Amino acid sequence: MPTSFLQMECTFLDRLSTRIMGFYSFFLCLLIFSVISSNVFTAYAFKGTYGVNYGKIADNLPSPRSVVTLLKAAKIKNTRIYDADHEVLKAFKGSGIEIIIGLGNEYLKDIAVGEDRAMNWIKENVQPFLPGTSIVGIAVGNEILGGDDHELWEVLLPSVKNVYDALHRLDLTKVVEVSSPHSEAVFTNSFPPSACIFRDDISIYMKPLLQFFSQIGSPFYINAYPFLAYKSDPEHIDINYALFKSNPGILDEKTNLHYDNMFEAQVDAAYAALEKAGFPKMEVIVSETGWASRGDDDEAGANLENARTYNYNLRKRLAKKKGTPFRPKFVAKAYIFALFNENLKTGPTSERNFGLFKPDGSISYDIGFTGLRDSSGASSFIPFKVIAACITLVLLISAS
């Protein structure tokens, strides 16, 4: 065999061996990454773009089972509650509706003491309902940072860690996401969006929290209300800009990005603050947004038509599954506040009038949803069990 041919064959074998080793190394890296990911990252709680907050500070609401019927009729598959109400969790069993439950602010000082406290809470309020009820997340506290109780600022991160560690021990981190929603009060400036930063006094608590959420793959949840911004300064904010209606919009001169609605500007302000804090890849999800259909005399913009316009246009916007000007690759997602008007909430009149639906299950205004009752008070939605029974009866008659 010629020497040149032997040399060519050896060269070929060397290259083949190198490529095989390269592929082996590549797949080994993938395997290691998948193992690490399975042990570190949490579930992803919001798979759609549109959800609702199911608040219950009222004495006249439909039963949880009726709420499930209502959500199914409206084709709403994502919801948040502010506690771990067992009656709600039982009613949602088998519905396919994904739910984030709340670990209330009043529990945080106890949960922060140790992982065993978090374990007890999860074994009582989460584990017994899985997998029948699709509990996909735990919101640890609500609007803690920026609130008045500075002791809660200090216990938020320990609480979050204890909840996550308890879920990890129960092998539930692939099922249940851990998060904590914030208000706009965590920012020192949000206009223009690119100027937004976290408040100095909050940063020492916020950055470690963000670091942990980054490690476990949780998004940044923000309660963003164009209504509240407009109400606080109606003389300088264009109502059309707040309502997604035609308007000149604003130009962020630093980024040269144009905004034709306040909702996207508020989301991008959060993205800007995250980027400055060192977390440019963290996703922002709006945990609350909405518009009041009634208000006091000094609550500018709080009326039925504006509420309908905002929620109708927001629903259309979210259905497009598009990103924002600053983060076009991150699809905008939001939970609407709220499912119902809540007559026992304190504060101004607007607080009791954010509902898409009235307590009797009829719609507050038309944005394309079907209520449990029509405007005359008669039932406009037939329960699924009744439909199934009718179909069965027809089949039996036909067979005979």
Coordinates of N, CA and C in Angstrom, one line a residue, residues 52-229:
V52 N -56.2 36.5 34.9 CA -57.0 37.4 35.7 C -56.7 37.1 37.2
N53 N -56.8 38.2 38.0 CA -56.7 38.1 39.4 C -58.1 37.8 40.0
Y54 N -58.2 36.8 40.8 CA -59.4 36.4 41.4 C -59.4 36.8 42.9
G55 N -59.8 38.1 43.1 CA -59.8 38.6 44.5 C -61.2 38.3 45.1
K56 N -61.2 38.1 46.5 CA -62.4 37.7 47.1 C -62.8 38.5 48.3
I57 N -62.4 39.8 48.4 CA -62.8 40.6 49.5 C -64.2 41.2 49.3
A58 N -65.1 40.3 49.4 CA -66.5 40.6 49.2 C -67.4 39.5 49.9
D59 N -68.7 39.9 50.1 CA -69.6 39.0 50.7 C -70.7 38.5 49.8
N60 N -70.5 38.8 48.5 CA -71.6 38.5 47.5 C -71.2 37.8 46.2
L61 N -70.0 37.1 46.3 CA -69.5 36.5 45.1 C -70.0 35.2 44.8
P62 N -70.0 34.7 43.5 CA -70.4 33.4 43.1 C -69.5 32.4 43.8
S63 N -70.0 31.1 43.9 CA -69.2 30.0 44.5 C -68.0 29.8 43.7
P64 N -66.9 29.2 44.3 CA -65.7 28.9 43.5 C -66.1 28.0 42.3
R65 N -67.0 27.1 42.4 CA -67.4 26.2 41.3 C -68.0 27.0 40.1
S66 N -68.8 28.0 40.5 CA -69.4 28.9 39.5 C -68.3 29.7 38.8
V67 N -67.3 30.1 39.6 CA -66.1 30.8 39.0 C -65.4 30.0 38.0
V68 N -65.2 28.7 38.3 CA -64.6 27.8 37.3 C -65.4 27.8 36.0
T69 N -66.7 27.7 36.1 CA -67.6 27.7 34.9 C -67.4 29.0 34.2
L70 N -67.3 30.1 34.9 CA -67.2 31.4 34.3 C -65.9 31.6 33.5
L71 N -64.8 31.1 34.2 CA -63.5 31.2 33.5 C -63.4 30.3 32.3
K72 N -64.0 29.2 32.4 CA -64.0 28.3 31.2 C -64.8 28.9 30.0
A73 N -65.9 29.5 30.4 CA -66.8 30.2 29.3 C -66.0 31.3 28.7
A74 N -65.2 32.0 29.5 CA -64.4 33.1 29.0 C -63.1 32.6 28.3
K75 N -62.8 31.3 28.4 CA -61.5 30.7 27.9 C -60.3 31.4 28.6
I76 N -60.4 31.6 29.9 CA -59.3 32.2 30.6 C -58.6 31.0 31.3
K77 N -57.4 30.8 31.1 CA -56.7 29.6 31.6 C -55.6 29.9 32.6
N78 N -55.5 31.2 32.9 CA -54.5 31.6 33.9 C -55.1 32.5 35.0
T79 N -54.9 32.2 36.3 CA -55.5 33.1 37.3 C -54.5 33.1 38.5
R80 N -54.7 34.2 39.3 CA -54.0 34.3 40.5 C -55.0 34.6 41.7
I81 N -54.7 34.0 42.8 CA -55.5 34.3 44.0 C -54.5 34.9 45.1
Y82 N -55.0 35.5 46.1 CA -54.2 36.2 47.0 C -54.0 35.4 48.3
D83 N -54.5 34.2 48.3 CA -54.3 33.3 49.5 C -54.2 31.8 49.0
A84 N -54.5 30.9 49.9 CA -54.5 29.5 49.5 C -55.8 28.9 49.9
D85 N -56.9 29.5 49.6 CA -58.3 29.1 49.9 C -58.5 27.7 49.5
H86 N -58.8 26.8 50.4 CA -58.9 25.4 50.1 C -60.2 25.1 49.3
E87 N -61.2 25.9 49.5 CA -62.5 25.7 48.7 C -62.2 26.1 47.2
V88 N -61.4 27.1 47.0 CA -61.1 27.5 45.6 C -60.2 26.4 45.0
L89 N -59.2 25.9 45.7 CA -58.3 24.9 45.2 C -59.1 23.6 44.9
K90 N -60.0 23.2 45.7 CA -60.9 22.1 45.5 C -61.7 22.3 44.2
A91 N -62.3 23.4 44.1 CA -63.2 23.7 42.9 C -62.4 23.7 41.6
F92 N -61.2 24.1 41.6 CA -60.4 24.2 40.4 C -59.8 22.8 40.0
K93 N -60.0 21.8 40.8 CA -59.5 20.5 40.5 C -60.0 20.0 39.2
G94 N -59.1 19.5 38.3 CA -59.6 19.0 37.0 C -60.0 20.0 36.0
S95 N -60.0 21.3 36.4 CA -60.5 22.3 35.4 C -59.5 22.6 34.3
G96 N -58.2 22.4 34.6 CA -57.2 22.7 33.6 C -56.7 24.2 33.7
I97 N -57.4 24.9 34.6 CA -57.0 26.3 34.8 C -55.8 26.4 35.7
E98 N -54.8 27.1 35.3 CA -53.6 27.2 36.1 C -53.7 28.4 37.0
I99 N -53.2 28.1 38.3 CA -53.4 29.1 39.3 C -52.2 29.3 40.1
I100 N -51.9 30.6 40.3 CA -50.8 31.0 41.3 C -51.5 31.4 42.6
I101 N -51.1 30.8 43.7 CA -51.6 31.1 45.0 C -50.7 32.1 45.7
G102 N -51.3 32.7 46.7 CA -50.6 33.7 47.5 C -50.2 33.3 48.9
L103 N -49.0 33.5 49.3 CA -48.6 33.4 50.6 C -48.6 34.8 51.2
G104 N -49.6 35.1 52.0 CA -49.9 36.5 52.4 C -48.8 37.1 53.2
N105 N -48.7 38.4 53.2 CA -47.7 39.2 53.9 C -47.7 38.8 55.4
E106 N -48.8 38.5 55.9 CA -48.9 38.2 57.4 C -48.2 37.0 57.8
Y107 N -47.8 36.1 56.8 CA -47.1 34.9 57.2 C -45.6 35.0 57.1
L108 N -45.1 36.0 56.4 CA -43.7 36.1 56.1 C -42.7 36.0 57.2
K109 N -43.0 36.8 58.3 CA -42.1 36.8 59.5 C -41.9 35.4 60.1
D110 N -43.0 34.6 60.0 CA -42.9 33.2 60.5 C -42.2 32.3 59.5
I111 N -42.5 32.4 58.2 CA -41.9 31.6 57.2 C -40.4 31.8 57.1
A112 N -40.0 33.1 57.4 CA -38.5 33.4 57.3 C -37.7 32.7 58.4
V113 N -38.4 32.3 59.4 CA -37.6 31.7 60.6 C -36.9 30.4 60.2
G114 N -37.5 29.6 59.3 CA -36.8 28.4 58.9 C -37.6 27.6 57.9
E115 N -36.9 26.7 57.2 CA -37.5 26.0 56.1 C -38.6 25.1 56.6
D116 N -38.6 24.6 57.8 CA -39.6 23.8 58.3 C -41.0 24.5 58.4
R117 N -41.0 25.8 58.6 CA -42.2 26.6 58.6 C -42.8 26.6 57.2
A118 N -41.9 26.8 56.2 CA -42.4 26.8 54.8 C -42.9 25.4 54.4
M119 N -42.2 24.4 54.9 CA -42.6 23.0 54.6 C -44.0 22.7 55.1
N120 N -44.2 23.2 56.3 CA -45.6 22.9 56.9 C -46.7 23.6 56.1
W121 N -46.4 24.9 55.7 CA -47.4 25.6 54.9 C -47.6 24.9 53.6
I122 N -46.6 24.5 52.9 CA -46.7 23.8 51.6 C -47.4 22.5 51.7
K123 N -47.1 21.7 52.8 CA -47.8 20.4 53.0 C -49.3 20.6 53.3
E124 N -49.6 21.8 53.8 CA -51.0 22.0 54.1 C -51.8 22.6 53.0
N125 N -51.1 23.5 52.2 CA -51.8 24.3 51.2 C -51.5 24.1 49.8
V126 N -50.5 23.3 49.5 CA -50.1 23.0 48.1 C -50.1 21.5 47.8
Q127 N -49.3 20.8 48.5 CA -49.1 19.4 48.1 C -50.4 18.5 48.1
P128 N -51.3 18.7 49.0 CA -52.5 17.9 49.0 C -53.4 18.1 47.7
F129 N -53.2 19.2 47.1 CA -54.1 19.5 45.9 C -53.4 19.2 44.6
L130 N -52.2 18.8 44.6 CA -51.5 18.4 43.4 C -51.6 16.9 43.1
P131 N -51.7 16.5 41.9 CA -51.6 17.3 40.7 C -53.0 17.7 40.1
G132 N -54.1 17.3 40.8 CA -55.4 17.5 40.3 C -55.7 19.0 40.1
T133 N -55.3 19.9 41.0 CA -55.4 21.3 40.8 C -54.1 21.8 40.3
S134 N -54.1 22.6 39.2 CA -52.9 23.0 38.6 C -52.3 24.3 39.3
I135 N -51.8 24.0 40.5 CA -51.1 25.1 41.2 C -49.7 25.2 40.5
V136 N -49.5 26.3 39.9 CA -48.2 26.5 39.1 C -47.3 27.5 39.7
G137 N -47.7 28.2 40.8 CA -46.8 29.2 41.4 C -47.3 29.6 42.8
I138 N -46.3 30.1 43.5 CA -46.6 30.7 44.8 C -46.0 32.1 44.8
A139 N -46.9 33.1 45.0 CA -46.5 34.4 45.1 C -46.2 34.7 46.6
V140 N -44.9 34.9 47.0 CA -44.5 35.1 48.3 C -44.7 36.6 48.7
G141 N -45.7 36.9 49.4 CA -46.0 38.3 49.7 C -46.5 39.1 48.5
N142 N -47.0 40.3 48.8 CA -47.5 41.1 47.7 C -47.1 42.6 48.0
E143 N -46.3 43.1 47.0 CA -45.9 44.6 47.1 C -45.2 44.8 48.4
I144 N -44.2 44.0 48.8 CA -43.5 44.1 50.1 C -42.5 45.3 50.0
L145 N -41.6 45.2 49.0 CA -40.6 46.3 48.9 C -41.2 47.5 48.4
G146 N -41.0 48.6 49.1 CA -41.7 49.9 48.7 C -42.9 50.1 49.6
G147 N -43.3 49.1 50.4 CA -44.4 49.2 51.3 C -43.9 49.9 52.6
D148 N -44.8 50.0 53.6 CA -44.5 50.8 54.8 C -43.8 49.9 55.9
D149 N -44.0 48.6 55.8 CA -43.4 47.7 56.8 C -42.0 47.3 56.5
H150 N -41.0 48.0 57.0 CA -39.6 47.7 56.7 C -39.1 46.4 57.3
E151 N -39.8 45.9 58.3 CA -39.4 44.6 58.8 C -39.7 43.5 57.8
L152 N -40.8 43.7 57.0 CA -41.1 42.7 55.9 C -40.0 42.8 54.8
W153 N -39.4 44.0 54.6 CA -38.4 44.0 53.6 C -37.3 43.0 53.9
E154 N -37.0 43.0 55.2 CA -35.8 42.2 55.7 C -36.1 40.7 55.6
V155 N -37.4 40.3 55.7 CA -37.7 38.9 55.8 C -38.2 38.3 54.4
L156 N -38.3 39.2 53.4 CA -38.8 38.7 52.1 C -37.9 37.6 51.5
L157 N -36.6 38.0 51.4 CA -35.7 37.0 50.7 C -35.6 35.7 51.5
P158 N -35.4 35.7 52.8 CA -35.4 34.5 53.6 C -36.7 33.7 53.4
S159 N -37.8 34.3 53.3 CA -39.1 33.6 53.1 C -39.1 32.9 51.7
V160 N -38.7 33.7 50.7 CA -38.6 33.2 49.4 C -37.7 31.9 49.3
K161 N -36.6 32.0 49.9 CA -35.6 30.9 49.9 C -36.2 29.7 50.6
N162 N -36.8 29.9 51.7 CA -37.3 28.8 52.5 C -38.5 28.1 51.7
V163 N -39.3 28.9 51.1 CA -40.4 28.3 50.3 C -39.8 27.5 49.1
Y164 N -38.8 28.0 48.5 CA -38.2 27.3 47.3 C -37.5 26.0 47.8
D165 N -36.7 26.1 48.9 CA -36.0 25.0 49.4 C -37.0 23.9 49.9
A166 N -38.1 24.3 50.4 CA -39.1 23.3 50.8 C -39.7 22.6 49.6
L167 N -40.0 23.4 48.6 CA -40.5 22.8 47.3 C -39.4 21.9 46.7
H168 N -38.2 22.2 46.8 CA -37.1 21.4 46.2 C -37.0 20.1 47.0
R169 N -37.2 20.1 48.3 CA -37.1 18.8 49.0 C -38.3 17.9 48.7
L170 N -39.4 18.5 48.3 CA -40.6 17.8 47.9 C -40.6 17.5 46.4
D171 N -39.5 17.8 45.7 CA -39.4 17.6 44.2 C -40.5 18.3 43.5
L172 N -40.8 19.5 43.9 CA -41.9 20.3 43.3 C -41.5 21.5 42.5
T173 N -40.2 21.8 42.4 CA -39.7 23.0 41.8 C -39.9 23.0 40.3
K174 N -40.1 21.8 39.7 CA -40.4 21.8 38.3 C -41.9 22.0 38.0
V175 N -42.7 22.1 39.1 CA -44.1 22.2 39.0 C -44.6 23.6 39.4
V176 N -44.0 24.1 40.5 CA -44.5 25.3 41.2 C -43.4 26.4 41.2
E177 N -43.7 27.5 40.5 CA -42.7 28.6 40.5 C -42.9 29.5 41.7
V178 N -41.7 30.0 42.2 CA -41.7 30.9 43.3 C -41.5 32.4 42.8
S179 N -42.3 33.3 43.3 CA -42.1 34.7 42.8 C -42.6 35.6 43.9
S180 N -42.5 36.9 43.6 CA -43.0 38.0 44.6 C -43.3 39.2 43.8
P181 N -44.6 39.6 43.6 CA -44.9 40.8 42.8 C -44.6 42.1 43.5
H182 N -44.3 43.1 42.7 CA -43.9 44.4 43.3 C -44.8 45.5 42.7
S183 N -44.9 46.6 43.4 CA -45.6 47.8 42.9 C -44.6 48.7 42.2
E184 N -45.2 49.8 41.6 CA -44.3 50.8 41.0 C -43.6 51.6 42.0
A185 N -43.9 51.4 43.3 CA -43.2 52.2 44.3 C -41.7 51.7 44.5
V186 N -41.3 50.6 43.9 CA -39.9 50.2 44.0 C -39.0 51.0 43.1
F187 N -39.6 51.8 42.2 CA -38.8 52.6 41.2 C -38.7 54.1 41.7
T188 N -37.6 54.7 41.4 CA -37.4 56.1 41.8 C -37.8 57.0 40.6
N189 N -37.8 56.4 39.4 CA -38.2 57.2 38.3 C -38.6 56.3 37.2
S190 N -39.7 56.5 36.5 CA -40.1 55.6 35.4 C -40.4 56.3 34.1
F191 N -40.0 57.6 34.0 CA -40.3 58.3 32.8 C -39.1 59.2 32.4
P192 N -38.6 59.1 31.2 CA -39.0 58.1 30.2 C -38.6 56.7 30.6
P193 N -39.0 55.6 30.0 CA -38.8 54.3 30.4 C -37.3 54.0 30.6
S194 N -36.4 54.5 29.8 CA -35.0 54.2 29.9 C -34.3 54.8 31.1
A195 N -35.0 55.8 31.8 CA -34.5 56.4 33.0 C -34.8 55.6 34.2
C196 N -35.6 54.6 34.1 CA -36.1 53.9 35.3 C -35.0 53.2 36.1
I197 N -34.9 53.4 37.4 CA -34.0 52.7 38.3 C -34.7 52.3 39.6
F198 N -34.2 51.3 40.3 CA -34.7 51.0 41.6 C -34.3 52.0 42.6
R199 N -35.2 52.3 43.6 CA -34.9 53.2 44.7 C -33.7 52.8 45.4
D200 N -32.9 53.7 45.8 CA -31.6 53.4 46.6 C -31.9 52.6 47.8
D201 N -32.9 53.0 48.6 CA -33.2 52.4 49.9 C -33.7 50.9 49.7
I202 N -34.2 50.6 48.5 CA -34.7 49.3 48.2 C -33.7 48.4 47.6
S203 N -32.7 49.0 46.9 CA -31.8 48.2 46.1 C -31.0 47.2 47.0
I204 N -30.7 47.5 48.2 CA -29.9 46.5 49.0 C -30.8 45.3 49.3
Y205 N -32.1 45.4 49.2 CA -32.9 44.2 49.4 C -33.3 43.6 48.0
M206 N -33.5 44.5 47.0 CA -34.0 44.0 45.7 C -32.9 43.2 45.0
K207 N -31.7 43.7 45.0 CA -30.6 43.0 44.2 C -30.4 41.6 44.6
P208 N -30.3 41.3 45.9 CA -30.2 39.9 46.3 C -31.4 39.0 46.0
L209 N -32.6 39.6 46.0 CA -33.8 38.9 45.6 C -33.8 38.6 44.2
L210 N -33.4 39.6 43.3 CA -33.3 39.4 41.9 C -32.2 38.3 41.6
Q211 N -31.1 38.4 42.3 CA -30.1 37.4 42.1 C -30.6 36.0 42.3
F212 N -31.4 35.8 43.4 CA -31.9 34.5 43.6 C -32.9 34.1 42.6
F213 N -33.8 35.0 42.2 CA -34.8 34.7 41.2 C -34.1 34.4 39.8
S214 N -33.0 35.1 39.6 CA -32.2 34.8 38.4 C -31.7 33.3 38.4
Q215 N -31.2 32.9 39.5 CA -30.7 31.6 39.7 C -31.7 30.5 39.5
I216 N -32.9 30.7 40.0 CA -34.0 29.7 39.9 C -34.9 29.9 38.7
G217 N -34.6 30.9 37.9 CA -35.4 31.1 36.6 C -36.8 31.8 36.8
S218 N -37.0 32.5 37.8 CA -38.3 33.2 38.0 C -38.3 34.6 37.4
P219 N -39.5 35.0 36.8 CA -39.6 36.3 36.2 C -39.7 37.4 37.3
F220 N -39.7 38.6 36.8 CA -39.9 39.8 37.7 C -41.4 40.2 37.5
Y221 N -42.2 40.1 38.5 CA -43.6 40.5 38.5 C -43.8 41.9 39.0
I222 N -44.6 42.7 38.2 CA -44.8 44.1 38.5 C -46.3 44.4 38.4
N223 N -46.9 45.1 39.3 CA -48.2 45.6 39.3 C -48.2 47.0 38.6
A224 N -48.7 47.0 37.4 CA -48.6 48.2 36.5 C -49.9 48.8 36.2
Y225 N -50.2 50.0 36.6 CA -51.6 50.6 36.4 C -51.5 51.9 35.7
P226 N -51.7 52.0 34.4 CA -51.8 53.3 33.7 C -53.0 54.1 34.4
F227 N -54.0 53.5 34.9 CA -55.1 54.2 35.5 C -54.6 55.0 36.7
L228 N -53.8 54.4 37.5 CA -53.3 55.1 38.7 C -52.3 56.3 38.3
A229 N -51.6 56.1 37.2 CA -50.7 57.1 36.8 C -51.5 58.3 36.2

